Amino acid sequence: MTTGMDVGIDLGTATTLVYLDGKIVLKEPSVVAIHTKDNSILAVGKEAYNMLGRTPDSIRAEFPMSGGVIAEYAVTERMIKYFLHQIRATLVVKPRVAICVPSGVTEVESRAVVDAAVSAGARRVYLIEEPVAAALGAGIDIAKPHGSMIVDIGGGTTDIAVLSLNGIVTKESIKTAGGSFDDAIVRAVRQNHNMLIGGRTAEAIKKEIGSVYPVGDGAEMEVKGRNLVTGLPRRFTVSREEIYEALIEYAMEIVTAMQSVLERTPPELVGDILESGITMTGGGALLRGMDKLISKYIKAPAYIAERPDECVAIGTGLAFRSIPELADGFANMRTHQHG
């Protein structure tokens, strides 16, 4: 049993990660399976994720988070309770909890996150903006008088910020993110092959052969789907080239948002970024060619952080070390005291 009472949570649209005592102690899909007759929770996390696309009418498996914020409050509350329960057995008292939120989150959305965490057993709740948490988790010294650009491509949002002297200088949060890429693949497969695939298959295609930078190696992948004409299942092959065509439009939306942030950034800080580069975090940073695409259009080197999909969770946990600076400065780190 540990006396460590500070818990960092990356409550992501696709995946939830929990950071405690210097390590990631939980990493599970942000999915809940519900019985439609009485709204009882049947499964949460990995077990619920395995039910996606395979449930009868009596069971509904869903992502209660949308665009990085709560879409289904009651379901999200129960999901947070479940995840905190998984670690509460190792805690002596109720923990302080830091949860990351997108830069564009509203006060109403913030309150929903806080209330859900408090109901789930948190003693005190802090909300920290995702790009700040990502920068901390990536090991960036945000206190220096030096411009640092962070691009966090999550499942529901992409958060972009320029940081300096413990402050967010410019920022932007857009809904184009990992889920957008998956949806684009589903539409492309329907249009090109007259086949219907699910989100899990689209994600597998994205990871296996997806690219947003021309490769030209002719890579292909065999997948299964349902023919929209006959209604029958069929195996078919998709190519890297057609997936590239589906993804590039959305990748360029991220690049455009980055250009918008830089246009609003003081020239001295832009000069720092051109010299030191751009740090990429989030699962979307692993999309093949994303770093090259950014470097090409932003004209600055782009680097993928170590363990990019865990940076936000790590940074959320590390934020407890800097609460005075963050609470009084740029991060809009809202604090809420309870009981």
Coordinates of C-alpha atoms in Angstrom, one line a residue:
M1 CA 0.0 0.0 0.0
T2 CA 1.3 3.5 -0.9
T3 CA 0.8 6.8 0.7
G4 CA 1.2 8.5 -2.7
M5 CA -2.1 10.5 -3.1
D6 CA -1.5 12.3 -6.3
V7 CA -3.1 10.8 -9.4
G8 CA -2.8 12.0 -13.0
I9 CA -5.4 11.0 -15.5
D10 CA -5.4 11.4 -19.2
L11 CA -9.1 11.1 -19.8
G12 CA -8.8 10.6 -23.6
T13 CA -11.5 10.2 -26.2
A14 CA -10.1 6.8 -27.2
T15 CA -7.9 5.7 -24.3
T16 CA -7.6 6.6 -20.6
L17 CA -4.2 6.5 -18.8
V18 CA -3.6 6.8 -15.1
Y19 CA -0.2 7.9 -13.7
L20 CA 0.7 7.2 -10.1
D21 CA 4.0 7.0 -8.2
G22 CA 6.2 7.8 -11.2
K23 CA 4.6 5.3 -13.7
I24 CA 1.6 4.5 -15.8
V25 CA -0.5 2.1 -13.7
L26 CA -3.5 1.8 -16.0
K27 CA -4.0 2.1 -19.8
E28 CA -7.4 1.1 -21.1
P29 CA -9.8 2.0 -23.9
S30 CA -12.3 4.7 -22.9
V31 CA -15.2 2.4 -23.6
V32 CA -18.2 1.3 -21.6
A33 CA -20.6 -1.5 -22.3
I34 CA -24.1 -0.9 -21.0
H35 CA -27.2 -3.1 -20.8
T36 CA -29.9 -1.2 -22.6
K37 CA -32.8 -2.4 -20.4
D38 CA -31.6 -1.2 -17.1
N39 CA -28.5 0.9 -18.0
S40 CA -26.3 -1.3 -15.8
I41 CA -22.6 -1.4 -16.6
L42 CA -21.5 -4.7 -18.0
A43 CA -17.9 -3.9 -18.8
V44 CA -15.4 -1.1 -18.9
G45 CA -12.1 -0.6 -20.7
K46 CA -10.5 -3.5 -22.6
E47 CA -13.4 -5.9 -22.0
A48 CA -15.9 -3.3 -23.3
Y49 CA -13.6 -2.5 -26.3
N50 CA -13.7 -6.1 -27.4
M51 CA -17.5 -5.9 -27.6
L52 CA -17.5 -3.0 -30.1
G53 CA -19.4 -4.0 -33.2
R54 CA -20.2 -7.3 -31.8
T55 CA -23.1 -6.6 -29.4
P56 CA -26.7 -7.7 -29.6
D57 CA -29.5 -5.1 -29.3
S58 CA -29.6 -5.6 -25.5
I59 CA -26.0 -4.3 -25.1
R60 CA -24.6 -0.9 -26.1
A61 CA -20.8 -0.4 -26.2
E62 CA -19.8 3.2 -26.6
F63 CA -17.1 5.9 -26.1
P64 CA -18.6 8.3 -23.5
M65 CA -16.0 11.0 -24.4
S66 CA -16.3 12.9 -27.6
G67 CA -13.7 15.5 -28.8
G68 CA -11.9 15.2 -25.6
V69 CA -14.9 16.2 -23.5
I70 CA -17.7 14.4 -21.8
A71 CA -20.6 13.5 -24.1
E72 CA -22.3 11.1 -21.8
Y73 CA -21.9 12.4 -18.2
A74 CA -23.4 9.5 -16.3
V75 CA -21.5 6.9 -18.3
T76 CA -18.2 8.9 -18.0
E77 CA -18.7 9.2 -14.2
R78 CA -19.1 5.5 -13.9
M79 CA -16.1 4.9 -16.1
I80 CA -13.9 7.2 -14.0
K81 CA -15.2 5.4 -10.9
Y82 CA -14.2 2.1 -12.3
F83 CA -10.6 3.2 -13.2
L84 CA -10.1 4.9 -9.9
H85 CA -11.4 1.8 -8.1
Q86 CA -8.7 -0.2 -9.9
I87 CA -6.0 1.9 -8.1
R88 CA -7.8 3.0 -4.9
A89 CA -6.9 -0.3 -3.2
T90 CA -3.3 0.9 -3.1
L91 CA -4.1 4.3 -1.7
V92 CA -4.4 5.2 2.0
V93 CA -6.8 8.2 1.6
K94 CA -8.7 9.8 -1.1
P95 CA -6.3 11.1 -3.8
R96 CA -5.7 14.5 -5.3
V97 CA -6.5 14.1 -9.0
A98 CA -5.2 16.1 -12.0
I99 CA -7.1 15.6 -15.3
C100 CA -6.1 17.0 -18.6
V101 CA -8.6 18.8 -20.8
P102 CA -8.4 20.3 -24.3
S103 CA -7.4 23.9 -24.6
G104 CA -10.8 24.9 -25.9
V105 CA -12.8 23.3 -23.1
T106 CA -15.7 25.4 -21.7
E107 CA -16.6 26.0 -18.1
V108 CA -19.6 23.8 -18.4
E109 CA -17.5 21.0 -19.8
S110 CA -14.8 21.6 -17.1
R111 CA -17.4 21.3 -14.3
A112 CA -18.7 18.0 -15.7
V113 CA -15.2 16.6 -15.6
V114 CA -14.6 17.8 -12.0
D115 CA -18.0 16.6 -10.8
A116 CA -17.4 13.2 -12.3
A117 CA -14.0 12.8 -10.7
V118 CA -15.3 14.0 -7.3
S119 CA -18.2 11.6 -7.5
A120 CA -15.6 8.9 -8.3
G121 CA -13.7 9.5 -5.1
A122 CA -11.2 12.4 -5.7
R123 CA -10.4 14.6 -2.7
R124 CA -9.3 17.6 -4.8
V125 CA -9.4 18.0 -8.6
Y126 CA -7.1 20.0 -10.9
L127 CA -7.7 20.5 -14.6
I128 CA -4.7 21.1 -16.8
E129 CA -4.7 21.9 -20.4
E130 CA -3.5 19.1 -22.7
P131 CA -0.6 20.9 -24.4
V132 CA 0.9 21.9 -21.1
A133 CA 0.7 18.3 -19.8
A134 CA 2.1 17.0 -23.0
A135 CA 5.1 19.4 -22.8
L136 CA 5.8 18.4 -19.2
G137 CA 5.5 14.7 -20.1
A138 CA 7.8 15.1 -23.0
G139 CA 10.5 16.6 -20.7
I140 CA 10.3 20.2 -22.1
D141 CA 11.5 22.9 -19.6
I142 CA 8.5 25.3 -20.1
A143 CA 10.0 27.7 -17.5
K144 CA 12.8 28.9 -19.8
P145 CA 12.6 32.1 -21.8
H146 CA 12.6 30.1 -24.9
G147 CA 9.8 29.3 -27.3
S148 CA 8.7 25.7 -27.4
M149 CA 6.0 24.3 -29.7
I150 CA 4.0 21.3 -28.8
V151 CA 1.5 19.4 -31.0
D152 CA -0.6 16.8 -29.2
I153 CA -2.6 14.6 -31.6
G154 CA -5.0 12.6 -29.6
G155 CA -8.1 10.6 -30.4
G156 CA -10.6 13.4 -30.3
T157 CA -8.7 16.6 -30.5
T158 CA -5.4 18.0 -31.6
D159 CA -4.0 20.6 -29.2
I160 CA -1.3 23.0 -30.4
A161 CA 0.5 25.5 -28.3
V162 CA 3.6 27.7 -28.1
L163 CA 5.0 27.9 -24.5
S164 CA 7.5 30.2 -22.9
L165 CA 8.3 31.3 -19.3
N166 CA 5.7 29.1 -17.8
G167 CA 3.1 30.6 -20.1
I168 CA 1.0 29.6 -23.1
V169 CA 1.7 32.3 -25.7
T170 CA -0.6 31.1 -28.4
K171 CA -2.7 28.0 -28.7
E172 CA -5.4 26.3 -30.7
S173 CA -7.5 23.1 -30.3
I174 CA -9.2 21.4 -33.3
K175 CA -11.4 18.4 -33.6
T176 CA -9.3 16.8 -36.3
A177 CA -7.4 14.0 -34.7
G178 CA -7.0 10.2 -34.6
G179 CA -10.7 9.5 -34.8
S180 CA -11.0 11.7 -37.9
F181 CA -8.4 9.6 -39.6
D182 CA -10.3 6.4 -38.8
D183 CA -13.6 7.9 -40.1
A184 CA -11.8 8.9 -43.3
I185 CA -10.6 5.4 -43.9
V186 CA -14.1 4.0 -43.4
R187 CA -15.5 6.4 -46.0
A188 CA -12.6 5.7 -48.4
V189 CA -13.2 1.9 -48.2
R190 CA -16.9 2.4 -48.8
Q191 CA -16.3 4.7 -51.8
N192 CA -13.4 2.7 -53.4
H193 CA -14.6 -0.9 -52.7
N194 CA -18.3 -0.6 -51.9
M195 CA -17.4 -2.3 -48.6
L196 CA -18.4 -1.5 -45.0
I197 CA -15.8 -1.8 -42.3
G198 CA -15.9 -0.9 -38.6
G199 CA -13.9 1.6 -36.6
R200 CA -11.6 -1.1 -35.2
T201 CA -10.7 -2.3 -38.7
A202 CA -10.1 1.2 -39.8
E203 CA -7.7 1.8 -36.9
A204 CA -5.9 -1.4 -37.7
I205 CA -5.5 -0.2 -41.4
K206 CA -4.2 3.2 -40.2
K207 CA -1.6 1.6 -38.0
E208 CA -0.5 -1.0 -40.5
I209 CA -0.3 0.9 -43.8
G210 CA -1.6 4.4 -43.1
S211 CA 0.7 7.2 -44.2
V212 CA 0.4 11.0 -44.7
Y213 CA 3.7 11.3 -46.6
P214 CA 4.2 9.6 -50.0
V215 CA 6.1 6.4 -49.7
G216 CA 5.5 4.6 -53.0
D217 CA 6.3 1.2 -51.7
G218 CA 3.1 -0.4 -52.9
A219 CA 2.2 -1.8 -49.4
E220 CA -1.2 -3.5 -49.2
M221 CA -3.3 -5.0 -46.4
E222 CA -6.0 -7.7 -46.6
V223 CA -9.1 -6.8 -44.5
K224 CA -12.6 -8.2 -44.0
G225 CA -15.8 -6.3 -44.4
R226 CA -19.4 -6.4 -45.6
N227 CA -20.3 -5.9 -49.2
L228 CA -22.9 -3.1 -49.5
V229 CA -24.5 -4.7 -52.5
T230 CA -24.9 -8.3 -51.6
G231 CA -24.8 -7.8 -47.8
L232 CA -22.3 -10.7 -47.6
P233 CA -18.9 -10.7 -45.9
R234 CA -15.8 -10.6 -48.1
R235 CA -12.1 -10.3 -47.9
F236 CA -10.5 -7.5 -50.0
T237 CA -7.2 -5.6 -50.2
V238 CA -6.5 -1.9 -49.6
S239 CA -3.4 -0.1 -50.6
R240 CA -1.2 2.4 -48.9
E241 CA -1.8 4.9 -51.8
E242 CA -5.6 4.9 -51.4
I243 CA -5.3 5.3 -47.6
Y244 CA -2.8 8.2 -48.1
E245 CA -5.4 9.9 -50.3
A246 CA -8.0 9.5 -47.5
L247 CA -5.8 10.8 -44.8
I248 CA -3.8 13.7 -46.3
E249 CA -6.7 16.2 -46.2
Y250 CA -7.1 15.8 -42.4
A251 CA -3.3 15.8 -41.9
M252 CA -3.2 19.1 -43.7
E253 CA -5.9 20.5 -41.4
I254 CA -3.5 20.0 -38.5
V255 CA -0.7 21.6 -40.4
T256 CA -2.9 24.6 -41.2
A257 CA -3.8 25.0 -37.5
M258 CA -0.1 24.9 -36.7
Q259 CA 0.5 27.7 -39.2
S260 CA -2.3 29.7 -37.7
V261 CA -0.7 29.4 -34.2
L262 CA 2.7 30.5 -35.6
E263 CA 1.2 33.5 -37.3
R264 CA 0.0 34.7 -33.9
T265 CA 3.3 34.0 -32.2
P266 CA 5.9 36.7 -31.6
P267 CA 8.8 36.5 -34.1
E268 CA 11.4 35.9 -31.4
L269 CA 9.7 32.8 -30.3
V270 CA 9.1 31.6 -33.9
G271 CA 12.9 31.9 -34.3
D272 CA 13.4 29.7 -31.2
I273 CA 11.0 27.1 -32.7
L274 CA 12.8 27.1 -36.0
E275 CA 16.0 26.4 -34.1
S276 CA 14.9 23.8 -31.6
G277 CA 12.0 22.2 -33.5
I278 CA 8.5 21.0 -32.8
T279 CA 7.7 18.3 -30.3
M280 CA 4.9 15.9 -31.3
T281 CA 2.9 13.9 -28.7
G282 CA -0.2 11.8 -28.7
G283 CA -1.0 8.5 -30.5
G284 CA -1.5 10.5 -33.7
A285 CA 2.1 11.5 -33.7
L286 CA 2.9 7.9 -34.6
L287 CA 1.0 8.1 -37.9
R288 CA 3.5 7.3 -40.6
G289 CA 5.0 10.4 -42.2
M290 CA 3.3 13.0 -39.9
D291 CA 6.6 14.3 -38.7
K292 CA 7.9 14.7 -42.3
L293 CA 4.7 16.4 -43.4
I294 CA 5.0 19.0 -40.6
S295 CA 8.7 19.6 -41.2
K296 CA 8.0 20.1 -44.9
Y297 CA 5.3 22.8 -44.5
I298 CA 6.3 24.4 -41.2
K299 CA 9.9 24.6 -42.3
A300 CA 11.1 23.5 -38.8
P301 CA 12.3 20.0 -37.6
A302 CA 9.5 17.9 -36.0
Y303 CA 10.4 15.4 -33.4
I304 CA 8.3 12.6 -32.0
A305 CA 8.5 12.5 -28.2
E306 CA 9.6 9.4 -26.4
R307 CA 6.4 7.3 -25.5
P308 CA 4.2 9.9 -27.3
D309 CA 1.0 8.3 -26.4
E310 CA 1.8 8.5 -22.7
C311 CA 3.2 12.0 -22.5
V312 CA 0.0 13.7 -21.5
A313 CA -0.7 11.2 -18.6
I314 CA 2.9 11.5 -17.4
G315 CA 2.8 15.3 -17.6
T316 CA -0.6 15.4 -15.8
G317 CA 1.0 13.5 -12.9
L318 CA 4.2 15.6 -13.0
A319 CA 2.1 18.8 -12.8
F320 CA 1.7 18.4 -9.1
R321 CA 5.3 19.5 -8.7
S322 CA 4.5 22.9 -10.3
I323 CA 1.0 23.6 -9.0
P324 CA 1.8 27.1 -7.7
E325 CA 3.4 28.2 -11.0
L326 CA 0.7 26.6 -13.1
A327 CA -2.2 27.8 -11.0
D328 CA -1.1 31.4 -11.0
G329 CA 0.1 31.5 -14.6
F330 CA -0.8 30.5 -18.1
A331 CA -2.2 27.0 -17.7
N332 CA -5.6 28.0 -16.4
M333 CA -5.2 25.1 -14.1
R334 CA -8.5 25.3 -12.4
T335 CA -8.6 24.0 -8.8
H336 CA -11.5 22.6 -6.9
Q337 CA -11.5 21.7 -3.2
H338 CA -13.9 19.1 -1.9
G339 CA -14.4 17.8 1.6

